[in-house]
Amino acid sequence: MELSDVQADLRLGEDGTVTAAIANPCRAVAFEQITLSVSDPTGEIIPQYAASLSLPDLLPGQRAEVRFPVTVLNKAAVAPHTVQLHFSWTALDGDRTQTSSYTLPVRQEMRLEQGGLKMASTVVAGDSVTLSLPLMNMGRADVVNVLATLTLPGITDRQSVLVGTIAPGETRQAQITLTPGRAVSGDFAGTLTVEAEDRDGNPTSFSLPVHLTVEEPPQPAVADEAAQAQSEKPPLLVYGLAGGCGLLLLLLLLQGILLRKKIHRLEEEKL
């Protein structure tokens, strides 16, 4: 029996089909009473209906396509499985058997779930704001090359962070920090895109909307500072009055001294 194009789309917990092309390479002998059974040594892939399937006879040189329904159990490992195809038939009144092994992958639908997006709704221009998104692997196989990319036109065209591999049942955080320029202000809208793949390179992705308001930084209070400094300075009138009072006091002292001297002279003349 010649076998070729052995394929299967096997997904965890779902029904699938193992397909193959078979041929009778003989030029004069027919293959009759052909039966096919498919088995998995791990017991994680089982026949969907009967244990074996009866196939039409193959005349010399004839080809046919066979389809064997199977079920992948929920406990199956998400990994390549060695599946065995067992054929039996009669030819020239004799029984014949043949077993061929093929490696077929068991896949699952990636279940990369996200938690709540955490990011401040407003930020002052020139300050930093951090975006955080929990990512959870709800499947039974690793999710690899997890990449989070933020696109916020007017602030950043593309800013990415590599989260890496998320094991089954694990939660990892995607965190991105951005700093709007001091000349930037207004309302901005963009998207956060998360991309990942499984071990076989099958991709998955999703996007979330992102909104951010950038406020202008407060202006330095130059006028208020100048007014405060001016108010702290004593006015010129105060200085003038203080100087005038000092001068008058000095003149009064001088006048008192002169008067006392004059009185002393008059008293001396009388004597």
Tab-separated table of C-alpha atoms in Angstrom:
chain	number	residue	atom	x	y	z
A	1	MET	CA	0.000	0.000	0.000
A	2	GLU	CA	1.376	3.397	-0.946
A	3	LEU	CA	0.530	6.306	1.395
A	4	SER	CA	0.961	10.022	0.782
A	5	ASP	CA	-0.435	13.405	1.881
A	6	VAL	CA	-1.185	12.244	5.430
A	7	GLN	CA	-2.698	15.286	7.168
A	8	ALA	CA	-4.991	16.196	10.043
A	9	ASP	CA	-6.448	19.305	11.651
A	10	LEU	CA	-6.445	18.254	15.284
A	11	ARG	CA	-7.594	20.706	17.951
A	12	LEU	CA	-7.813	20.212	21.655
A	13	GLY	CA	-11.226	18.903	22.783
A	14	GLU	CA	-12.647	18.831	19.247
A	15	ASP	CA	-13.474	16.310	16.528
A	16	GLY	CA	-11.101	16.066	13.605
A	17	THR	CA	-10.233	13.954	10.610
A	18	VAL	CA	-7.061	12.154	9.556
A	19	THR	CA	-6.827	12.148	5.759
A	20	ALA	CA	-4.464	10.292	3.448
A	21	ALA	CA	-4.071	9.276	-0.157
A	22	ILE	CA	-3.586	5.538	-0.722
A	23	ALA	CA	-2.667	3.660	-3.876
A	24	ASN	CA	-2.334	0.095	-5.118
A	25	PRO	CA	1.054	0.016	-6.856
A	26	CYS	CA	0.542	-3.465	-8.320
A	27	ARG	CA	-0.064	-3.871	-12.043
A	28	ALA	CA	-2.133	-7.062	-11.867
A	29	VAL	CA	-3.220	-7.677	-8.281
A	30	ALA	CA	-6.241	-6.065	-6.646
A	31	PHE	CA	-6.405	-5.086	-2.969
A	32	GLU	CA	-9.677	-6.249	-1.440
A	33	GLN	CA	-11.475	-6.016	1.918
A	34	ILE	CA	-9.358	-3.067	2.976
A	35	THR	CA	-9.757	-1.806	6.531
A	36	LEU	CA	-8.092	1.138	8.263
A	37	SER	CA	-7.673	1.910	11.946
A	38	VAL	CA	-5.943	4.914	13.508
A	39	SER	CA	-4.386	4.924	16.966
A	40	ASP	CA	-2.396	7.224	19.214
A	41	PRO	CA	-0.009	5.522	21.686
A	42	THR	CA	-0.797	8.197	24.295
A	43	GLY	CA	-4.533	7.455	24.091
A	44	GLU	CA	-5.282	11.178	23.689
A	45	ILE	CA	-6.550	10.824	20.089
A	46	ILE	CA	-9.285	8.202	19.731
A	47	PRO	CA	-11.619	7.017	16.915
A	48	GLN	CA	-14.738	9.129	16.692
A	49	TYR	CA	-17.026	6.233	15.762
A	50	ALA	CA	-15.874	2.662	15.042
A	51	ALA	CA	-12.404	1.379	15.819
A	52	SER	CA	-11.830	0.545	12.149
A	53	LEU	CA	-13.099	1.790	8.818
A	54	SER	CA	-13.864	-0.344	5.754
A	55	LEU	CA	-12.535	1.040	2.486
A	56	PRO	CA	-13.432	0.260	-1.150
A	57	ASP	CA	-11.302	-2.234	-3.030
A	58	LEU	CA	-8.341	-0.903	-4.980
A	59	LEU	CA	-7.809	-2.219	-8.471
A	60	PRO	CA	-4.248	-2.418	-9.826
A	61	GLY	CA	-2.801	1.094	-10.078
A	62	GLN	CA	-5.886	2.688	-8.519
A	63	ARG	CA	-5.700	5.570	-6.014
A	64	ALA	CA	-8.198	6.779	-3.412
A	65	GLU	CA	-8.496	9.293	-0.598
A	66	VAL	CA	-9.431	8.067	2.856
A	67	ARG	CA	-10.836	10.043	5.806
A	68	PHE	CA	-10.809	8.667	9.341
A	69	PRO	CA	-12.830	10.615	11.957
A	70	VAL	CA	-11.125	11.042	15.339
A	71	THR	CA	-11.666	12.941	18.582
A	72	VAL	CA	-8.972	14.800	20.510
A	73	LEU	CA	-9.567	14.520	24.248
A	74	ASN	CA	-9.564	17.590	26.492
A	75	LYS	CA	-6.596	16.173	28.414
A	76	ALA	CA	-4.452	15.878	25.286
A	77	ALA	CA	-1.102	17.604	25.234
A	78	VAL	CA	-0.882	20.536	22.865
A	79	ALA	CA	2.119	19.095	21.059
A	80	PRO	CA	2.983	16.841	18.094
A	81	HIS	CA	1.568	13.315	18.406
A	82	THR	CA	2.809	10.160	16.684
A	83	VAL	CA	-0.298	8.727	15.020
A	84	GLN	CA	-0.261	5.189	13.587
A	85	LEU	CA	-2.267	4.129	10.538
A	86	HIS	CA	-2.962	0.375	10.429
A	87	PHE	CA	-4.079	-1.153	7.108
A	88	SER	CA	-5.198	-4.699	6.450
A	89	TRP	CA	-6.402	-6.238	3.166
A	90	THR	CA	-6.385	-9.385	1.104
A	91	ALA	CA	-4.438	-9.938	-2.105
A	92	LEU	CA	-3.961	-13.190	-4.003
A	93	ASP	CA	-6.127	-14.885	-1.366
A	94	GLY	CA	-3.668	-13.883	1.337
A	95	ASP	CA	-3.966	-11.474	4.255
A	96	ARG	CA	-1.748	-8.425	4.279
A	97	THR	CA	-1.096	-5.798	6.988
A	98	GLN	CA	0.818	-2.564	7.046
A	99	THR	CA	1.440	0.046	9.796
A	100	SER	CA	2.778	3.525	9.118
A	101	SER	CA	3.512	6.254	11.690
A	102	TYR	CA	3.156	9.992	11.145
A	103	THR	CA	3.721	12.967	13.411
A	104	LEU	CA	0.666	15.204	13.511
A	105	PRO	CA	0.317	18.363	15.628
A	106	VAL	CA	-2.451	18.928	18.158
A	107	ARG	CA	-3.314	22.595	18.392
A	108	GLN	CA	-5.671	24.715	20.401
A	109	GLU	CA	-7.368	28.030	19.888
A	110	MET	CA	-5.188	30.545	21.690
A	111	ARG	CA	-7.022	32.125	24.607
A	112	LEU	CA	-5.072	35.262	25.366
A	113	GLU	CA	-7.377	37.369	27.520
A	114	GLN	CA	-6.860	40.921	28.794
A	115	GLY	CA	-7.736	42.561	32.082
A	116	GLY	CA	-8.666	46.189	32.625
A	117	LEU	CA	-6.517	48.838	30.956
A	118	LYS	CA	-5.001	51.159	33.567
A	119	MET	CA	-3.838	54.631	32.543
A	120	ALA	CA	-4.475	58.149	33.807
A	121	SER	CA	-6.954	60.027	31.635
A	122	THR	CA	-5.005	63.319	31.878
A	123	VAL	CA	-1.357	64.265	32.140
A	124	VAL	CA	0.528	67.560	32.252
A	125	ALA	CA	2.766	68.170	29.241
A	126	GLY	CA	6.325	67.162	30.082
A	127	ASP	CA	5.248	64.661	32.755
A	128	SER	CA	5.230	60.870	32.306
A	129	VAL	CA	2.197	58.578	32.277
A	130	THR	CA	2.270	54.753	32.463
A	131	LEU	CA	-0.113	52.397	30.677
A	132	SER	CA	-0.596	48.934	32.221
A	133	LEU	CA	-2.565	45.985	30.807
A	134	PRO	CA	-2.792	42.505	32.443
A	135	LEU	CA	-2.514	39.659	29.911
A	136	MET	CA	-3.770	36.196	30.865
A	137	ASN	CA	-3.164	32.894	29.089
A	138	MET	CA	-6.386	30.924	29.549
A	139	GLY	CA	-5.287	28.111	27.222
A	140	ARG	CA	-3.230	24.967	27.791
A	141	ALA	CA	-0.115	25.853	25.797
A	142	ASP	CA	2.460	28.643	25.884
A	143	VAL	CA	1.698	31.899	24.125
A	144	VAL	CA	5.012	33.255	22.842
A	145	ASN	CA	6.434	36.491	21.433
A	146	VAL	CA	3.743	38.596	23.105
A	147	LEU	CA	4.242	42.203	21.956
A	148	ALA	CA	2.241	45.271	23.049
A	149	THR	CA	2.378	48.350	20.807
A	150	LEU	CA	0.921	51.777	21.580
A	151	THR	CA	0.045	54.132	18.746
A	152	LEU	CA	-1.058	57.610	19.835
A	153	PRO	CA	-0.818	60.076	16.921
A	154	GLY	CA	0.522	63.430	18.046
A	155	ILE	CA	2.418	61.895	20.956
A	156	THR	CA	4.004	58.688	19.660
A	157	ASP	CA	3.717	56.912	16.305
A	158	ARG	CA	4.776	53.520	17.684
A	159	GLN	CA	6.027	52.513	21.121
A	160	SER	CA	6.346	48.806	21.921
A	161	VAL	CA	7.214	46.528	24.817
A	162	LEU	CA	8.008	42.814	24.562
A	163	VAL	CA	6.079	40.860	27.175
A	164	GLY	CA	7.613	37.552	26.038
A	165	THR	CA	6.199	34.109	26.806
A	166	ILE	CA	3.061	33.601	28.905
A	167	ALA	CA	2.649	30.087	30.298
A	168	PRO	CA	-0.794	28.453	30.692
A	169	GLY	CA	-2.638	29.980	33.632
A	170	GLU	CA	-0.090	32.809	33.968
A	171	THR	CA	-0.726	36.561	34.021
A	172	ARG	CA	1.873	39.040	32.762
A	173	GLN	CA	1.748	42.835	32.697
A	174	ALA	CA	2.311	44.908	29.568
A	175	GLN	CA	3.572	48.334	30.684
A	176	ILE	CA	4.406	51.314	28.489
A	177	THR	CA	5.545	54.718	29.778
A	178	LEU	CA	5.283	57.782	27.549
A	179	THR	CA	6.093	61.458	28.085
A	180	PRO	CA	4.265	64.096	25.996
A	181	GLY	CA	6.463	67.016	24.948
A	182	ARG	CA	6.045	70.352	26.721
A	183	ALA	CA	4.686	71.893	23.530
A	184	VAL	CA	1.939	69.235	23.249
A	185	SER	CA	-1.587	69.768	24.537
A	186	GLY	CA	-5.139	68.672	23.730
A	187	ASP	CA	-7.116	65.425	23.423
A	188	PHE	CA	-5.494	62.425	21.749
A	189	ALA	CA	-6.901	59.052	20.669
A	190	GLY	CA	-5.058	55.921	19.577
A	191	THR	CA	-4.871	52.145	19.988
A	192	LEU	CA	-3.014	49.566	22.012
A	193	THR	CA	-2.369	46.440	19.926
A	194	VAL	CA	-1.313	43.113	21.444
A	195	GLU	CA	0.197	40.488	19.131
A	196	ALA	CA	1.267	36.920	19.955
A	197	GLU	CA	1.665	33.454	18.465
A	198	ASP	CA	1.793	29.813	19.507
A	199	ARG	CA	4.752	27.450	19.236
A	200	ASP	CA	3.761	26.603	15.651
A	201	GLY	CA	3.831	30.258	14.600
A	202	ASN	CA	0.053	30.712	14.365
A	203	PRO	CA	-0.697	34.371	15.146
A	204	THR	CA	-3.331	36.058	17.282
A	205	SER	CA	-3.939	39.723	18.075
A	206	PHE	CA	-6.415	42.224	19.467
A	207	SER	CA	-6.622	46.018	19.866
A	208	LEU	CA	-7.985	48.365	22.524
A	209	PRO	CA	-8.823	52.094	22.200
A	210	VAL	CA	-6.697	54.545	24.182
A	211	HIS	CA	-7.584	58.172	25.047
A	212	LEU	CA	-5.395	60.767	26.753
A	213	THR	CA	-5.791	64.473	27.519
A	214	VAL	CA	-2.579	66.503	27.755
A	215	GLU	CA	-2.828	69.726	29.754
A	216	GLU	CA	-0.547	72.730	29.380
A	217	PRO	CA	1.987	73.138	32.191
A	218	PRO	CA	1.264	76.018	34.634
A	219	GLN	CA	3.001	79.298	33.744
A	220	PRO	CA	5.493	80.677	36.296
A	221	ALA	CA	3.942	83.540	38.304
A	222	VAL	CA	6.513	86.207	37.317
A	223	ALA	CA	4.189	89.178	37.854
A	224	ASP	CA	3.080	87.924	41.261
A	225	GLU	CA	6.643	87.335	42.345
A	226	ALA	CA	7.652	90.836	41.242
A	227	ALA	CA	4.695	92.371	43.061
A	228	GLN	CA	5.539	90.399	46.167
A	229	ALA	CA	9.167	91.476	45.991
A	230	GLN	CA	8.071	95.071	45.501
A	231	SER	CA	5.714	94.861	48.462
A	232	GLU	CA	8.519	93.510	50.609
A	233	LYS	CA	10.683	96.582	49.879
A	234	PRO	CA	10.090	99.578	52.238
A	235	PRO	CA	8.637	102.524	50.282
A	236	LEU	CA	10.832	105.579	49.623
A	237	LEU	CA	8.425	107.769	51.612
A	238	VAL	CA	9.200	105.746	54.723
A	239	TYR	CA	12.900	106.264	54.173
A	240	GLY	CA	12.353	109.973	53.564
A	241	LEU	CA	10.293	110.438	56.702
A	242	ALA	CA	12.779	108.486	58.746
A	243	GLY	CA	15.605	110.651	57.412
A	244	GLY	CA	13.659	113.857	58.077
A	245	CYS	CA	12.883	112.795	61.644
A	246	GLY	CA	16.508	111.997	62.235
A	247	LEU	CA	17.566	115.390	60.890
A	248	LEU	CA	15.029	117.246	63.062
A	249	LEU	CA	16.207	115.328	66.099
A	250	LEU	CA	19.777	116.270	65.335
A	251	LEU	CA	18.836	119.943	64.903
A	252	LEU	CA	16.951	119.930	68.198
A	253	LEU	CA	19.945	118.452	69.949
A	254	LEU	CA	22.236	121.095	68.443
A	255	GLN	CA	19.786	123.829	69.370
A	256	GLY	CA	19.636	122.559	72.928
A	257	ILE	CA	23.397	122.527	73.193
A	258	LEU	CA	23.646	126.095	71.852
A	259	LEU	CA	20.956	127.350	74.228
A	260	ARG	CA	22.673	125.797	77.223
A	261	LYS	CA	25.948	127.414	76.242
A	262	LYS	CA	24.229	130.805	75.829
A	263	ILE	CA	22.593	130.477	79.238
A	264	HIS	CA	25.954	129.651	80.831
A	265	ARG	CA	27.492	132.802	79.289
A	266	LEU	CA	24.693	135.013	80.522
A	267	GLU	CA	25.047	133.626	83.997
A	268	GLU	CA	28.802	134.225	83.964
A	269	GLU	CA	28.338	137.881	82.801
A	270	LYS	CA	25.910	138.534	85.650
A	271	LEU	CA	28.403	137.296	88.108
